[in-house]
PDB file of C-alpha atoms in Angstrom:
ATOM      1  CA  UNK A  18     -14.136  -5.444   4.962  1.00  0.00           C
ATOM      2  CA  UNK A  19     -16.369  -8.462   5.320  1.00  0.00           C
ATOM      3  CA  UNK A  20     -13.835 -10.587   7.184  1.00  0.00           C
ATOM      4  CA  UNK A  21     -12.506 -13.060   4.576  1.00  0.00           C
ATOM      5  CA  UNK A  22      -8.884 -11.972   5.056  1.00  0.00           C
ATOM      6  CA  UNK A  23      -9.295 -11.947   8.848  1.00  0.00           C
ATOM      7  CA  UNK A  24     -10.968 -15.381   8.981  1.00  0.00           C
ATOM      8  CA  UNK A  25      -8.499 -17.073   6.646  1.00  0.00           C
ATOM      9  CA  UNK A  26      -5.534 -15.549   8.509  1.00  0.00           C
ATOM     10  CA  UNK A  27      -6.981 -16.802  11.820  1.00  0.00           C
ATOM     11  CA  UNK A  28      -7.534 -20.274  10.337  1.00  0.00           C
ATOM     12  CA  UNK A  29      -3.953 -20.450   9.040  1.00  0.00           C
ATOM     13  CA  UNK A  30      -2.344 -19.481  12.372  1.00  0.00           C
ATOM     14  CA  UNK A  31      -4.661 -20.519  15.215  1.00  0.00           C
ATOM     15  CA  UNK A  32      -2.019 -19.692  17.851  1.00  0.00           C
ATOM     16  CA  UNK A  33      -2.274 -15.962  17.035  1.00  0.00           C
ATOM     17  CA  UNK A  34      -5.059 -13.499  17.807  1.00  0.00           C
ATOM     18  CA  UNK A  35      -6.417 -11.496  14.868  1.00  0.00           C
ATOM     19  CA  UNK A  36      -8.307  -8.257  15.405  1.00  0.00           C
ATOM     20  CA  UNK A  37     -10.196  -6.668  12.558  1.00  0.00           C
ATOM     21  CA  UNK A  38     -11.198  -3.025  12.706  1.00  0.00           C
ATOM     22  CA  UNK A  39     -13.538  -1.027  10.500  1.00  0.00           C
ATOM     23  CA  UNK A  40     -15.625   2.101  10.865  1.00  0.00           C
ATOM     24  CA  UNK A  41     -18.482   0.741   8.751  1.00  0.00           C
ATOM     25  CA  UNK A  42     -21.094  -1.042  10.920  1.00  0.00           C
ATOM     26  CA  UNK A  43     -22.191  -3.339   8.080  1.00  0.00           C
ATOM     27  CA  UNK A  44     -18.602  -4.520   7.595  1.00  0.00           C
ATOM     28  CA  UNK A  45     -18.291  -5.259  11.317  1.00  0.00           C
ATOM     29  CA  UNK A  46     -21.548  -7.230  11.197  1.00  0.00           C
ATOM     30  CA  UNK A  47     -20.461  -9.335   8.189  1.00  0.00           C
ATOM     31  CA  UNK A  48     -17.039 -10.021   9.683  1.00  0.00           C
ATOM     32  CA  UNK A  49     -18.485 -10.928  13.098  1.00  0.00           C
ATOM     33  CA  UNK A  50     -20.968 -13.280  11.454  1.00  0.00           C
ATOM     34  CA  UNK A  51     -18.151 -14.990   9.533  1.00  0.00           C
ATOM     35  CA  UNK A  52     -16.073 -15.396  12.706  1.00  0.00           C
ATOM     36  CA  UNK A  53     -19.000 -16.968  14.576  1.00  0.00           C
ATOM     37  CA  UNK A  54     -20.063 -19.221  11.684  1.00  0.00           C
ATOM     38  CA  UNK A  55     -16.464 -20.404  11.201  1.00  0.00           C
ATOM     39  CA  UNK A  56     -16.057 -21.026  14.938  1.00  0.00           C
ATOM     40  CA  UNK A  57     -12.879 -18.963  15.177  1.00  0.00           C
ATOM     41  CA  UNK A  58     -11.795 -18.416  18.775  1.00  0.00           C
ATOM     42  CA  UNK A  59      -8.732 -16.378  17.729  1.00  0.00           C
ATOM     43  CA  UNK A  60     -10.458 -13.593  15.791  1.00  0.00           C
ATOM     44  CA  UNK A  61     -12.591 -10.620  16.755  1.00  0.00           C
ATOM     45  CA  UNK A  62     -13.719  -7.341  15.265  1.00  0.00           C
ATOM     46  CA  UNK A  63     -13.888  -3.851  16.710  1.00  0.00           C
ATOM     47  CA  UNK A  64     -15.984  -0.969  15.362  1.00  0.00           C
ATOM     48  CA  UNK A  65     -13.096   1.482  15.321  1.00  0.00           C
ATOM     49  CA  UNK A  66     -10.836   3.276  12.888  1.00  0.00           C
ATOM     50  CA  UNK A  67      -7.058   3.563  12.814  1.00  0.00           C
ATOM     51  CA  UNK A  68      -7.151   6.652  15.029  1.00  0.00           C
ATOM     52  CA  UNK A  69      -8.276   4.511  17.991  1.00  0.00           C
ATOM     53  CA  UNK A  70      -5.293   2.146  17.940  1.00  0.00           C
ATOM     54  CA  UNK A  71      -3.270   4.093  20.500  1.00  0.00           C
ATOM     55  CA  UNK A  72      -6.242   4.095  22.881  1.00  0.00           C
ATOM     56  CA  UNK A  73      -6.779   0.344  22.593  1.00  0.00           C
ATOM     57  CA  UNK A  74      -3.273  -1.121  22.428  1.00  0.00           C
ATOM     58  CA  UNK A  75      -0.212  -0.657  24.620  1.00  0.00           C
ATOM     59  CA  UNK A  76       3.230   0.197  23.262  1.00  0.00           C
ATOM     60  CA  UNK A  77       4.751  -2.811  21.505  1.00  0.00           C
ATOM     61  CA  UNK A  78       1.600  -4.917  21.837  1.00  0.00           C
ATOM     62  CA  UNK A  79       0.925  -5.554  18.137  1.00  0.00           C
ATOM     63  CA  UNK A  80       3.003  -7.974  16.029  1.00  0.00           C
ATOM     64  CA  UNK A  81       1.636  -6.794  12.688  1.00  0.00           C
ATOM     65  CA  UNK A  82      -0.766  -4.319  11.139  1.00  0.00           C
ATOM     66  CA  UNK A  83      -2.278  -5.009   7.735  1.00  0.00           C
ATOM     67  CA  UNK A  84      -4.042  -2.201   5.907  1.00  0.00           C
ATOM     68  CA  UNK A  85      -6.189  -3.953   3.314  1.00  0.00           C
ATOM     69  CA  UNK A  86      -7.462  -1.672   0.571  1.00  0.00           C
ATOM     70  CA  UNK A  87      -8.013   1.482   2.592  1.00  0.00           C
ATOM     71  CA  UNK A  88      -9.782   4.346   0.874  1.00  0.00           C
ATOM     72  CA  UNK A  89      -6.986   6.250  -0.916  1.00  0.00           C
ATOM     73  CA  UNK A  90      -8.561   9.718  -0.530  1.00  0.00           C
ATOM     74  CA  UNK A  91      -6.798  11.105  -3.613  1.00  0.00           C
ATOM     75  CA  UNK A  92      -8.084  14.676  -3.202  1.00  0.00           C
ATOM     76  CA  UNK A  93      -5.697  16.973  -1.361  1.00  0.00           C
ATOM     77  CA  UNK A  94      -8.280  18.290   1.121  1.00  0.00           C
ATOM     78  CA  UNK A  95      -8.908  14.713   2.346  1.00  0.00           C
ATOM     79  CA  UNK A  96      -5.198  13.814   2.649  1.00  0.00           C
ATOM     80  CA  UNK A  97      -5.307  13.662   6.465  1.00  0.00           C
ATOM     81  CA  UNK A  98      -7.800  10.762   6.220  1.00  0.00           C
ATOM     82  CA  UNK A  99      -5.310   8.467   4.492  1.00  0.00           C
ATOM     83  CA  UNK A 100      -4.309   5.598   6.785  1.00  0.00           C
ATOM     84  CA  UNK A 101      -0.684   5.932   5.700  1.00  0.00           C
ATOM     85  CA  UNK A 102       0.062   9.567   6.475  1.00  0.00           C
ATOM     86  CA  UNK A 103       3.262  10.193   8.407  1.00  0.00           C
ATOM     87  CA  UNK A 104       1.162  10.986  11.495  1.00  0.00           C
ATOM     88  CA  UNK A 105      -0.727   7.667  11.316  1.00  0.00           C
ATOM     89  CA  UNK A 106       2.524   5.790  10.703  1.00  0.00           C
ATOM     90  CA  UNK A 107       4.112   7.421  13.761  1.00  0.00           C
ATOM     91  CA  UNK A 108       1.112   6.297  15.848  1.00  0.00           C
ATOM     92  CA  UNK A 109       1.360   2.736  14.479  1.00  0.00           C
ATOM     93  CA  UNK A 110       5.066   2.481  15.274  1.00  0.00           C
ATOM     94  CA  UNK A 111       4.326   3.074  18.972  1.00  0.00           C
ATOM     95  CA  UNK A 112       2.142  -0.049  19.207  1.00  0.00           C
ATOM     96  CA  UNK A 113       4.085  -2.322  16.832  1.00  0.00           C
ATOM     97  CA  UNK A 114       6.417  -4.719  18.673  1.00  0.00           C
ATOM     98  CA  UNK A 115      10.136  -4.820  17.913  1.00  0.00           C
ATOM     99  CA  UNK A 116      10.523  -6.604  14.585  1.00  0.00           C
ATOM    100  CA  UNK A 117       6.815  -6.177  13.837  1.00  0.00           C
ATOM    101  CA  UNK A 118       5.477  -5.200  10.444  1.00  0.00           C
ATOM    102  CA  UNK A 119       3.056  -2.883   8.732  1.00  0.00           C
ATOM    103  CA  UNK A 120       1.690  -4.077   5.386  1.00  0.00           C
ATOM    104  CA  UNK A 121      -0.406  -2.139   2.877  1.00  0.00           C
ATOM    105  CA  UNK A 122      -2.303  -3.837   0.064  1.00  0.00           C
ATOM    106  CA  UNK A 123      -4.105  -1.551  -2.365  1.00  0.00           C
ATOM    107  CA  UNK A 124      -5.499  -1.241  -5.870  1.00  0.00           C
ATOM    108  CA  UNK A 125      -4.160   2.322  -5.976  1.00  0.00           C
ATOM    109  CA  UNK A 126      -0.600   2.632  -7.235  1.00  0.00           C
ATOM    110  CA  UNK A 127      -0.526   6.328  -6.257  1.00  0.00           C
ATOM    111  CA  UNK A 128      -1.437   5.364  -2.661  1.00  0.00           C
ATOM    112  CA  UNK A 129       1.312   2.733  -2.576  1.00  0.00           C
ATOM    113  CA  UNK A 130       3.839   5.242  -3.947  1.00  0.00           C
ATOM    114  CA  UNK A 131       2.664   7.920  -1.484  1.00  0.00           C
ATOM    115  CA  UNK A 132       2.986   5.371   1.318  1.00  0.00           C
ATOM    116  CA  UNK A 133       6.608   4.657   0.394  1.00  0.00           C
ATOM    117  CA  UNK A 134       7.391   8.374   0.874  1.00  0.00           C
ATOM    118  CA  UNK A 135       5.468   8.474   4.155  1.00  0.00           C
ATOM    119  CA  UNK A 136       7.191   5.326   5.472  1.00  0.00           C
ATOM    120  CA  UNK A 137      10.597   6.941   4.908  1.00  0.00           C
ATOM    121  CA  UNK A 138       9.390  10.093   6.660  1.00  0.00           C
ATOM    122  CA  UNK A 139       8.175   8.062   9.660  1.00  0.00           C
ATOM    123  CA  UNK A 140      11.429   6.118   9.996  1.00  0.00           C
ATOM    124  CA  UNK A 141      10.317   2.729   8.670  1.00  0.00           C
ATOM    125  CA  UNK A 142      12.537   0.278   6.792  1.00  0.00           C
ATOM    126  CA  UNK A 143      10.849  -1.181   3.722  1.00  0.00           C
ATOM    127  CA  UNK A 144      11.073  -4.980   3.677  1.00  0.00           C
ATOM    128  CA  UNK A 145       9.412  -5.341   0.286  1.00  0.00           C
ATOM    129  CA  UNK A 146       7.454  -3.304  -2.221  1.00  0.00           C
ATOM    130  CA  UNK A 147       5.412  -4.995  -4.912  1.00  0.00           C
ATOM    131  CA  UNK A 148       3.772  -4.104  -8.197  1.00  0.00           C
ATOM    132  CA  UNK A 149       1.850  -7.419  -8.069  1.00  0.00           C
ATOM    133  CA  UNK A 150       1.199  -8.720  -4.557  1.00  0.00           C
ATOM    134  CA  UNK A 151      -0.866 -11.720  -5.724  1.00  0.00           C
ATOM    135  CA  UNK A 152       1.977 -12.982  -7.924  1.00  0.00           C
ATOM    136  CA  UNK A 153       4.787 -12.256  -5.459  1.00  0.00           C
ATOM    137  CA  UNK A 154       2.955 -13.297  -2.260  1.00  0.00           C
ATOM    138  CA  UNK A 155       0.402 -15.917  -3.408  1.00  0.00           C
ATOM    139  CA  UNK A 156      -0.003 -17.570   0.011  1.00  0.00           C
ATOM    140  CA  UNK A 157      -1.337 -14.401   1.651  1.00  0.00           C
ATOM    141  CA  UNK A 158      -5.103 -14.653   2.221  1.00  0.00           C
ATOM    142  CA  UNK A 159      -7.249 -12.440   0.010  1.00  0.00           C
ATOM    143  CA  UNK A 160     -10.108 -10.176   1.017  1.00  0.00           C
ATOM    144  CA  UNK A 161     -13.433 -10.353  -0.847  1.00  0.00           C
ATOM    145  CA  UNK A 162     -12.555  -7.089  -2.558  1.00  0.00           C
ATOM    146  CA  UNK A 163      -9.174  -8.419  -3.631  1.00  0.00           C
ATOM    147  CA  UNK A 164     -10.750 -11.609  -5.005  1.00  0.00           C
ATOM    148  CA  UNK A 165     -13.144  -9.527  -7.119  1.00  0.00           C
ATOM    149  CA  UNK A 166     -10.225  -7.410  -8.372  1.00  0.00           C
ATOM    150  CA  UNK A 167      -8.208 -10.493  -9.292  1.00  0.00           C
ATOM    151  CA  UNK A 168     -11.168 -11.945 -11.199  1.00  0.00           C
ATOM    152  CA  UNK A 169     -11.258  -8.730 -13.229  1.00  0.00           C
ATOM    153  CA  UNK A 170      -7.511  -8.895 -13.890  1.00  0.00           C
ATOM    154  CA  UNK A 171      -6.698  -5.859 -11.749  1.00  0.00           C
ATOM    155  CA  UNK A 172      -3.312  -5.389 -10.121  1.00  0.00           C
ATOM    156  CA  UNK A 173      -2.736  -5.247  -6.378  1.00  0.00           C
ATOM    157  CA  UNK A 174       0.173  -3.095  -5.205  1.00  0.00           C
ATOM    158  CA  UNK A 175       1.701  -3.409  -1.785  1.00  0.00           C
ATOM    159  CA  UNK A 176       4.458  -2.609   0.627  1.00  0.00           C
ATOM    160  CA  UNK A 177       5.647  -4.130   3.893  1.00  0.00           C
ATOM    161  CA  UNK A 178       7.838  -2.264   6.364  1.00  0.00           C
ATOM    162  CA  UNK A 179       9.117  -2.400   9.914  1.00  0.00           C
ATOM    163  CA  UNK A 180       9.809   0.506  12.255  1.00  0.00           C
ATOM    164  CA  UNK A 181      13.455   1.540  12.056  1.00  0.00           C
ATOM    165  CA  UNK A 182      15.295   4.392  13.717  1.00  0.00           C
ATOM    166  CA  UNK A 183      13.183   7.217  15.109  1.00  0.00           C
ATOM    167  CA  UNK A 184      12.687   9.822  12.393  1.00  0.00           C
ATOM    168  CA  UNK A 185      14.097  13.316  12.654  1.00  0.00           C
ATOM    169  CA  UNK A 186      11.832  16.347  12.655  1.00  0.00           C
ATOM    170  CA  UNK A 187      13.070  17.101   9.121  1.00  0.00           C
ATOM    171  CA  UNK A 188      11.955  13.641   7.946  1.00  0.00           C
ATOM    172  CA  UNK A 189       8.508  14.112   9.487  1.00  0.00           C
ATOM    173  CA  UNK A 190       8.239  17.571   7.895  1.00  0.00           C
ATOM    174  CA  UNK A 191       9.044  16.025   4.481  1.00  0.00           C
ATOM    175  CA  UNK A 192       6.212  13.581   5.023  1.00  0.00           C
ATOM    176  CA  UNK A 193       3.811  16.411   5.842  1.00  0.00           C
ATOM    177  CA  UNK A 194       4.878  18.257   2.694  1.00  0.00           C
ATOM    178  CA  UNK A 195       4.456  15.259   0.358  1.00  0.00           C
ATOM    179  CA  UNK A 196       1.364  15.019  -1.798  1.00  0.00           C
ATOM    180  CA  UNK A 197      -0.120  11.968  -3.485  1.00  0.00           C
TER     181      UNK A 197
END
């Protein structure tokens, strides 16, 4: 996105480093501009997608991953592009530190529900699932997109999970078979 969530998160916890990633150059430019204008020394942006995480970060290096309003790709032939497929979740769990979290915030209830199935298939333990993230987690910074949604009265769904026991091959296969 444009960096509002990233900047506010960095402001709230200056002792932590926040790394924003996006594949859209204009989003990277807006976010970088916000970081510079706000003078944030603990935030940066990378022009990369989720598939690059394993190339950038070492095992256990990341405390948390937040997926803010990813494109849901509802059509079956684009399913592999979803950031919460079992394969993506297995890649994330390699870089998430022990006790770390993965959080999804979305305006797509089907994506949230699909993600719950995929999390189980990838061996994650769900810490919370919400039908109204803004009401249940009001202190979490909002992205520009989320602020516009809230102004229109739209609902934000979400889920937060932590890697649990390694999944079996049967679990992973169930994730591959699941459809949104």
